[in-house]
Coordinates of C-alpha atoms and ligand atoms in Angstrom, one line a residue:
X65 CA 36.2 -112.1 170.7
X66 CA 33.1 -110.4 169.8
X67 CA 32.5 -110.1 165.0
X68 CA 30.0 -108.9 163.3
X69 CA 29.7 -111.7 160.4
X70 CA 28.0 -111.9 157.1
X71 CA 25.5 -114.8 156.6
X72 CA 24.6 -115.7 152.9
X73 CA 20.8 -115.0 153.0
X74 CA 20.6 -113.0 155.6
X75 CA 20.0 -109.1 155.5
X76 CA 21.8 -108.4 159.1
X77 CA 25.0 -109.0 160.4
X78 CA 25.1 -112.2 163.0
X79 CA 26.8 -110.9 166.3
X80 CA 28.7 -114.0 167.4
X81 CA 31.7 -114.6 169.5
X82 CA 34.9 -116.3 167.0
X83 CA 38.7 -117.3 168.5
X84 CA 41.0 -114.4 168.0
X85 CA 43.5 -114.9 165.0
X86 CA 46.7 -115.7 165.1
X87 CA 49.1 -114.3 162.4
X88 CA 50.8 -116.4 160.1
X89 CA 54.1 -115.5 159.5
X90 CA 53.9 -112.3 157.5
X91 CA 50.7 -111.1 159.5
X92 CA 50.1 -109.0 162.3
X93 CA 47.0 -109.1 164.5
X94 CA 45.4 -105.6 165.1
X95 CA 43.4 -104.6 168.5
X96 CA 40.4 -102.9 166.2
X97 CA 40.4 -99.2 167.6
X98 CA 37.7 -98.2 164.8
X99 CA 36.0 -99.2 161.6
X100 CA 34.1 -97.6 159.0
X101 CA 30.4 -98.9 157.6
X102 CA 30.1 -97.9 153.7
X103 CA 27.1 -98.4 151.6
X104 CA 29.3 -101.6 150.1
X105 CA 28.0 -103.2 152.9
X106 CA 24.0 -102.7 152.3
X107 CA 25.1 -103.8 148.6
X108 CA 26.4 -107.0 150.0
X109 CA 23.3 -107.8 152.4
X110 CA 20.9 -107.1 150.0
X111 CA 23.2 -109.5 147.9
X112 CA 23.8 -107.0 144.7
X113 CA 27.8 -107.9 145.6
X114 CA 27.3 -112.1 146.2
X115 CA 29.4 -113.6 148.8
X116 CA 29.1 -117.4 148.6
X117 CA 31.0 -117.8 151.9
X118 CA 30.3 -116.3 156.2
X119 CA 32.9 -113.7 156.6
X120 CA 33.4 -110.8 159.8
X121 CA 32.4 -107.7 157.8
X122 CA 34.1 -104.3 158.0
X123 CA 36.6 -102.8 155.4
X124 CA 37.6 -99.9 156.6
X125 CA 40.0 -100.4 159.9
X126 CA 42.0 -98.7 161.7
X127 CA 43.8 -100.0 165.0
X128 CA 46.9 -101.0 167.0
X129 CA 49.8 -103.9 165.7
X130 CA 49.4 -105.9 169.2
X131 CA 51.3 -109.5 167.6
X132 CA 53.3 -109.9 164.8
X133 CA 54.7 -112.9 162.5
X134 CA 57.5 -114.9 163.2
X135 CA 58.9 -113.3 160.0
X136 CA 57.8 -109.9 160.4
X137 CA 60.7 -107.3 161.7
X138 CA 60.2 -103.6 162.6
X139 CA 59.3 -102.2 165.4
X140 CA 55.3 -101.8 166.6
X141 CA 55.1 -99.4 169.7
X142 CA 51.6 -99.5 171.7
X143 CA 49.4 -96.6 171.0
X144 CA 50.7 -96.4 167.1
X145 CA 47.8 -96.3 164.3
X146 CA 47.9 -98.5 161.7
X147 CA 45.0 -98.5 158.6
X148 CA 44.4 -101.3 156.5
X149 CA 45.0 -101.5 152.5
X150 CA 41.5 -103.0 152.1
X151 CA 42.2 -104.4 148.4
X152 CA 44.8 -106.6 150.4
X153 CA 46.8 -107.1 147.6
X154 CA 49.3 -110.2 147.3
X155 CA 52.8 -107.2 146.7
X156 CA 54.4 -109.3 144.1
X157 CA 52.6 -109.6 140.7
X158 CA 52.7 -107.1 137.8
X159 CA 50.3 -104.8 139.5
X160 CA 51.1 -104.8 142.4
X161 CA 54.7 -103.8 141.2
X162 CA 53.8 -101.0 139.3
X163 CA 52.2 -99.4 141.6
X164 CA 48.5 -100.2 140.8
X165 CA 48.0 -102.3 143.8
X166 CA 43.9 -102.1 144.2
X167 CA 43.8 -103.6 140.5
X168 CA 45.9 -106.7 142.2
X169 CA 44.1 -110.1 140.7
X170 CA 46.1 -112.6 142.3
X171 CA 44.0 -115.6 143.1
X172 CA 45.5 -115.8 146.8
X173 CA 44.3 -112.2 147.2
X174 CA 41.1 -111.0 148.5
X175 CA 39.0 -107.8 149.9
X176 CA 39.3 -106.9 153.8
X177 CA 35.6 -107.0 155.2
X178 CA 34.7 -108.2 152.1
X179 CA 35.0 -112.2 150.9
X180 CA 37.4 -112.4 154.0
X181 CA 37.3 -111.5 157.8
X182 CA 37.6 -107.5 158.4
X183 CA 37.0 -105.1 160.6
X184 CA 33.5 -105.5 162.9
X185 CA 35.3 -107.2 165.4
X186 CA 37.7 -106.9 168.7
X187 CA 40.8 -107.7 166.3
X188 CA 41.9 -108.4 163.0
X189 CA 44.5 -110.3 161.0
X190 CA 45.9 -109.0 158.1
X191 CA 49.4 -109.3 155.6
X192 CA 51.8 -106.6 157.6
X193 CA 52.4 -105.7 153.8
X194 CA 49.2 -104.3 153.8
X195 CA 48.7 -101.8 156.4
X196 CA 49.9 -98.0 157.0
X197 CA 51.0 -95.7 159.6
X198 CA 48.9 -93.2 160.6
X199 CA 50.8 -90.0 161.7
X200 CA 50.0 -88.9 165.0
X201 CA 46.8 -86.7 165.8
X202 CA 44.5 -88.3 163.1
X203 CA 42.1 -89.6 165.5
X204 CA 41.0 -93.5 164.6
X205 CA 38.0 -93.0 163.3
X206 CA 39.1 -90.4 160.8
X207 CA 42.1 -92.5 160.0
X208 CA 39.2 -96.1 159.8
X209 CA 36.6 -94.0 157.4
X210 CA 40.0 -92.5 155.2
X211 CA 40.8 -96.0 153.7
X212 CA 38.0 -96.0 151.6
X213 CA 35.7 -92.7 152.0
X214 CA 38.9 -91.1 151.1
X215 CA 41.3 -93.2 149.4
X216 CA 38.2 -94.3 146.8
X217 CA 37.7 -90.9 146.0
X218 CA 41.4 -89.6 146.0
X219 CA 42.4 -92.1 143.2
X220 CA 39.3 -91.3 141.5
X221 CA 39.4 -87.4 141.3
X222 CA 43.2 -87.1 141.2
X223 CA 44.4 -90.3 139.8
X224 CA 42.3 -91.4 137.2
X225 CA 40.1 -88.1 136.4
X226 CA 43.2 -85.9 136.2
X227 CA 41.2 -83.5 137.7
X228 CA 43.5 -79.8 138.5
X229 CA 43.2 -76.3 138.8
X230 CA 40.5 -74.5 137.2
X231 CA 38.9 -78.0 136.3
X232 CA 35.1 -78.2 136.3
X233 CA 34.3 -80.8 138.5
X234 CA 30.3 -81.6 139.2
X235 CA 30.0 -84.4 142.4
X236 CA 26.8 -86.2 142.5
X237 CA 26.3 -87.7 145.6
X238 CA 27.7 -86.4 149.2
X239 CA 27.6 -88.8 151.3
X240 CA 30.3 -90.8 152.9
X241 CA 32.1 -90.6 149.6
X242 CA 31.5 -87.5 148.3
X243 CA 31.6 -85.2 151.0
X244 CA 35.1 -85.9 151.0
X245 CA 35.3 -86.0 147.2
X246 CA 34.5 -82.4 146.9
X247 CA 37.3 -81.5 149.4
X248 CA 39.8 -83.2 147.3
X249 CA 38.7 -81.9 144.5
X250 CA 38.8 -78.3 146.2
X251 CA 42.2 -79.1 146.9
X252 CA 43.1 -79.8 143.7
X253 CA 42.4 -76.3 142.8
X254 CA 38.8 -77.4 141.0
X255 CA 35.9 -75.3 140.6
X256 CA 33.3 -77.6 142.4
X257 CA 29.6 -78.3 142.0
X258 CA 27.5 -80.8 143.8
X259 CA 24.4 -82.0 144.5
X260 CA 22.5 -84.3 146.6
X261 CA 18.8 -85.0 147.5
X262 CA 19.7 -84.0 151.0
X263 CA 19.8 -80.4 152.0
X264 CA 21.4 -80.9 154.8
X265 CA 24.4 -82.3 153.2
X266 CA 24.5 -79.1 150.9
X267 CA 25.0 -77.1 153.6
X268 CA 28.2 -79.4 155.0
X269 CA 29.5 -78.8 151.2
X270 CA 28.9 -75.5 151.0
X271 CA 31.1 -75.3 154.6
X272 CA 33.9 -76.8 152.5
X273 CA 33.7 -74.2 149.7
X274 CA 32.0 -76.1 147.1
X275 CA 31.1 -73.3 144.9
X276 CA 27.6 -73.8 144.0
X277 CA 25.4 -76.6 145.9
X278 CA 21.8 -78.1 144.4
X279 CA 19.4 -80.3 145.4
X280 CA 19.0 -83.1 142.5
X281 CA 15.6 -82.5 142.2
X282 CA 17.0 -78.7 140.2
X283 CA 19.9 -80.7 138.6
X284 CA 18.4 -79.7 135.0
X285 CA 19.4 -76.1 136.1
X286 CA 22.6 -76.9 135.4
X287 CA 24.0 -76.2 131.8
X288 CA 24.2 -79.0 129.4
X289 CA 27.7 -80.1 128.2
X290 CA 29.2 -77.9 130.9
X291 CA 31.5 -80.2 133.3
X292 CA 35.6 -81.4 132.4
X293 CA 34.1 -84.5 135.3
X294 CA 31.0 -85.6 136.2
X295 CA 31.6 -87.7 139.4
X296 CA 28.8 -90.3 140.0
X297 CA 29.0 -91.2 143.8
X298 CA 25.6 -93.1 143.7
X299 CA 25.6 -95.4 139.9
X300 CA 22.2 -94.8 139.8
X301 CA 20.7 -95.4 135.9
X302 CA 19.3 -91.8 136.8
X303 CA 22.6 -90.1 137.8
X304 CA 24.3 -91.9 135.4
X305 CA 22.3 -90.0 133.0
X306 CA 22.7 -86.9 134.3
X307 CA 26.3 -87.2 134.4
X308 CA 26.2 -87.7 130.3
X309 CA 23.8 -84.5 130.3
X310 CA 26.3 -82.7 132.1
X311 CA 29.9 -83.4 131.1
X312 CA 31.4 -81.4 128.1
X313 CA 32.7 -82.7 124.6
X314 CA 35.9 -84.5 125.5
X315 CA 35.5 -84.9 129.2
X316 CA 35.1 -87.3 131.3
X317 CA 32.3 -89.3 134.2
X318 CA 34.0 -90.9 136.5
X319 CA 31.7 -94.0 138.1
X320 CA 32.2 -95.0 141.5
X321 CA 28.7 -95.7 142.7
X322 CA 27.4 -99.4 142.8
X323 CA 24.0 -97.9 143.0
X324 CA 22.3 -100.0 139.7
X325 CA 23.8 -103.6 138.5
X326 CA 23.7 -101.7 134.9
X327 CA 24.0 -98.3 134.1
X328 CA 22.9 -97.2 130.2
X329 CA 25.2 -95.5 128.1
X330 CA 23.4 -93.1 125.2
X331 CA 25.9 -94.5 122.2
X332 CA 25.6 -91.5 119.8
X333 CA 26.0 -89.0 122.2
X334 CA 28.8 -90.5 124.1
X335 CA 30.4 -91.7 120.2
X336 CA 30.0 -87.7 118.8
X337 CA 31.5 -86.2 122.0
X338 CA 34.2 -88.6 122.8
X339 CA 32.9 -88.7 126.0
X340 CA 34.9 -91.0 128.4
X341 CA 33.5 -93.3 131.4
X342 CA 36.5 -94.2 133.8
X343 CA 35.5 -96.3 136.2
X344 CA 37.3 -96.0 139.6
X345 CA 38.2 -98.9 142.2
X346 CA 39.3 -98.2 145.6
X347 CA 42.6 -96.9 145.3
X348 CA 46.0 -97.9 146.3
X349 CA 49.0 -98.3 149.2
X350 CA 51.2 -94.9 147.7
X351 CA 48.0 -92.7 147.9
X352 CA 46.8 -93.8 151.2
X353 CA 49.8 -92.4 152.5
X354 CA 49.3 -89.7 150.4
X355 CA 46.1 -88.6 151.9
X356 CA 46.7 -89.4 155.5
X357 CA 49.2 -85.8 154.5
X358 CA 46.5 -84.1 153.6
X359 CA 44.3 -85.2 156.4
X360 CA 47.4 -84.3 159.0
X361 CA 47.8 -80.7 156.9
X362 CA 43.8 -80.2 157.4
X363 CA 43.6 -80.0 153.9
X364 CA 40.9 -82.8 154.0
X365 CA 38.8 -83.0 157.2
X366 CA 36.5 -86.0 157.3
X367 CA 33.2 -86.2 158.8
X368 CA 33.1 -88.7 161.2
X369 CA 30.6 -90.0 164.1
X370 CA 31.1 -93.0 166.1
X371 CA 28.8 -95.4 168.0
X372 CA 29.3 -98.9 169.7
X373 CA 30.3 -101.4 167.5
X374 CA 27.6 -103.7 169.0
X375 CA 25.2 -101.3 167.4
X376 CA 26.3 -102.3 163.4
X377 CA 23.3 -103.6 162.7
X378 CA 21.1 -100.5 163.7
X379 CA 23.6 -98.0 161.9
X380 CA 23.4 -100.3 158.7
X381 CA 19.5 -99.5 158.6
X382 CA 20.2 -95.7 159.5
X383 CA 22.4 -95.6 156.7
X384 CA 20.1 -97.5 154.5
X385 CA 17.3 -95.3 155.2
X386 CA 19.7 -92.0 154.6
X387 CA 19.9 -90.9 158.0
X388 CA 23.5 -90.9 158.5
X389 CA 24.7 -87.4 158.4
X390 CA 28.3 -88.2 157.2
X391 CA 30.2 -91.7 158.0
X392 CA 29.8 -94.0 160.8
X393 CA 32.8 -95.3 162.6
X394 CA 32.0 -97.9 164.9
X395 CA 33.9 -98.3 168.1
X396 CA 34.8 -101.9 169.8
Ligands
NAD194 P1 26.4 -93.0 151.3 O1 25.1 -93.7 151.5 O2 27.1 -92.6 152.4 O3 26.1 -91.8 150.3 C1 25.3 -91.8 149.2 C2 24.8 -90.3 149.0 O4 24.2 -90.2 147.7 C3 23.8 -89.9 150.0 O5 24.2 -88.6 150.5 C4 22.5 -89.8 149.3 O6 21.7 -88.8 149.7 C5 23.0 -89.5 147.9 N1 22.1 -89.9 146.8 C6 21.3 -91.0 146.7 N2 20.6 -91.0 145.6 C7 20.9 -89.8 144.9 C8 20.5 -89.2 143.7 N3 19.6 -89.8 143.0 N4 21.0 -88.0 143.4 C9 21.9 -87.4 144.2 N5 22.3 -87.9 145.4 C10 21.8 -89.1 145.7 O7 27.3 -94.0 150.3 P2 28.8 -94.1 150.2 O8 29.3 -95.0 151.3 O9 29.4 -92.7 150.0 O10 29.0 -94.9 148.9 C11 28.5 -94.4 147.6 C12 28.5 -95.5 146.6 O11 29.9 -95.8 146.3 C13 27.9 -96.8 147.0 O12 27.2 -97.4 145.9 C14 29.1 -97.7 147.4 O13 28.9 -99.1 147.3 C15 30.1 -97.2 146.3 N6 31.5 -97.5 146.6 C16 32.3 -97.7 145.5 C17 33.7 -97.8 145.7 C18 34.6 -98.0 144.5 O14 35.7 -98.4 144.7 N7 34.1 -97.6 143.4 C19 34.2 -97.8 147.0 C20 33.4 -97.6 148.1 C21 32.0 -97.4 147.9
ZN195 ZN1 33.6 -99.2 150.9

């Protein structure tokens, strides 16, 4: 079958032909009908997330159970989506068991796409544990971009930023991420603010109801100490700054972007105002099916465009060079 795989070294995915996995006895094998590319993926060819080992890239999937385990039972019927649980995680330690799956450290577990074989390929194998049904009429590239574009944002905003009504949220960053942060944040009953340096993606915010839209480059318009949650989509030292500028007394910045290695932290500012820096991994099974509700009830609509999946490498350097007007899904 055709995989897009991660060299060590190299700064493009090798487009190779690979057997087709076989599941082991808990696994299912799924006939790829989409996957995501996120901006994880420049971070791991440019080698800011090292991988020592080759590994079929991809970790946001979405496709059809076509073989099962000799000890998995239920019932798989041809056309059904299924998305992956990209944190993969192993279902039995203390995490995992209280519901705090993507923070799963089990030595036998690792990433989807990333450190092990994902989703830029014909089909995938995966722990039937970790996958979830997609109700019917999300399309499979929505369903693909929603376990991470969505989920990683979900658990952020609702989860660990406790963000509600009448919350001042400020969203820095709208890209894949944070075009659909703002929507959950909308739905949450949040008074939304958001900037990005691309105008266009403004606009698509504004569409959403985002209440007031800026361009970075006017971010010191903003009121100082004004914000319950700064969300940093991009982890930029710059943004990272901003969001300090920005949030109130008390409140708190929630980091998702992987944009800088370091980010600084002003200690007497952050020490007088109690400010608090959650940062936010992935997210986990429970919300995923959580969200593919709100996707179904149109309460989140994901921006999606889809291309061949043979074309991964030039949509890598689209999205590298920001021309990617909302998420890619590509299409085997
Ligand atoms: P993306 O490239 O789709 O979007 C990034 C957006 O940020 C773009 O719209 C870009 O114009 C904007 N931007 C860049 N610099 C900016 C600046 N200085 N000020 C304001 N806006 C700026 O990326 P994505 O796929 O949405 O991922 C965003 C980040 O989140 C990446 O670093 C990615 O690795 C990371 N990520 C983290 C997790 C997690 O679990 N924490 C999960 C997935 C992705
Ligand atoms: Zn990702």
């Amino acid at each position: 079958m055709f995989a897009a795989r991660y060299v060590p070294g190299k700064k493009e995915l090798s487009l190779v032909e690979v057997p087709k996995p076989t599941p082991g006895p808990l696994d299912v094998i799924l006939k790829i009908r989409a996957a995501g590319i996120c901006h994880s993926d420049l971070h791991v060819l440019h080698g800011e997330v090292p991988y020592k080992e080759s590994f079929t890239m991809g970790h946001e999937a979405c496709g059809e159970v076509v073989e099962k385990g000799s000890e998995v039972f239920g019932t798989f019927n041809p056309g059904d989506l299924y998305a992956v649980h990209g944190p993969n995680p192993c279902g039995h330690c203390n995490y995992c068991r209280t519901g705090h799956d993507n923070l799963c450290n089990d030595p036998s577990r690792t990433f989807i796409g990333l450190g092990q074989d994902g989703a830029y390929a014909e089909y995938l194998k995966v722990p039937a544990r970790n996958i979830v049904k997609v109700p019917k009429g999300i399309s499979p590239e929505v369903a693909a971009v929603a376990t991470d574009a969505v989920l990683t944002p979900y658990h952020a905003i609702k989860t660990k930023g406790g963000v509600g009504l009448g919350s001042k949220v400020l969203a820095i960053g709208l890209g894949g991420l944070g075009m659909n942060g703002v929507q959950i944040a909308l739905a949450l009953g949040a008074e939304v603010t958001a900037v990005d340096l691309k105008d266009a993606n403004l606009e698509t915010a504004k569409s959403f109801g985002v209440q007031k839209v800026l361009n970075s480059k006017q971010i010191s318009s903003l009121t100082p100490l004004s914000f319950d949650v700064v969300v940093d989509f991009v982890g930029l030292e710059s943004t990272f700054k901003d969001a300090q500028n920005f949030v109130k007394p008390g409140g708190t910045i929630l980091l998702i972007g992987l944009g800088s290695a370091q980010v600084p932290l002003t200690t007497a500012t952050a020490i007088t105002f109690e400010t608090k820096v959650q940062a936010s991994f992935w997210g986990t099974h429970v919300e995923m099916q959580e969200l593919y509700e709100l996707i179904a009830e149109g309460k989140i609509k994901p921006q999606v465009e889809t291309a061949p999946m043979k074309e991964v490498n030039h949509w890598l350097h689209e999205l590298e060079a920001g021309r990617v007007k909302s998420r890619m899904a590509l299409i085997p």
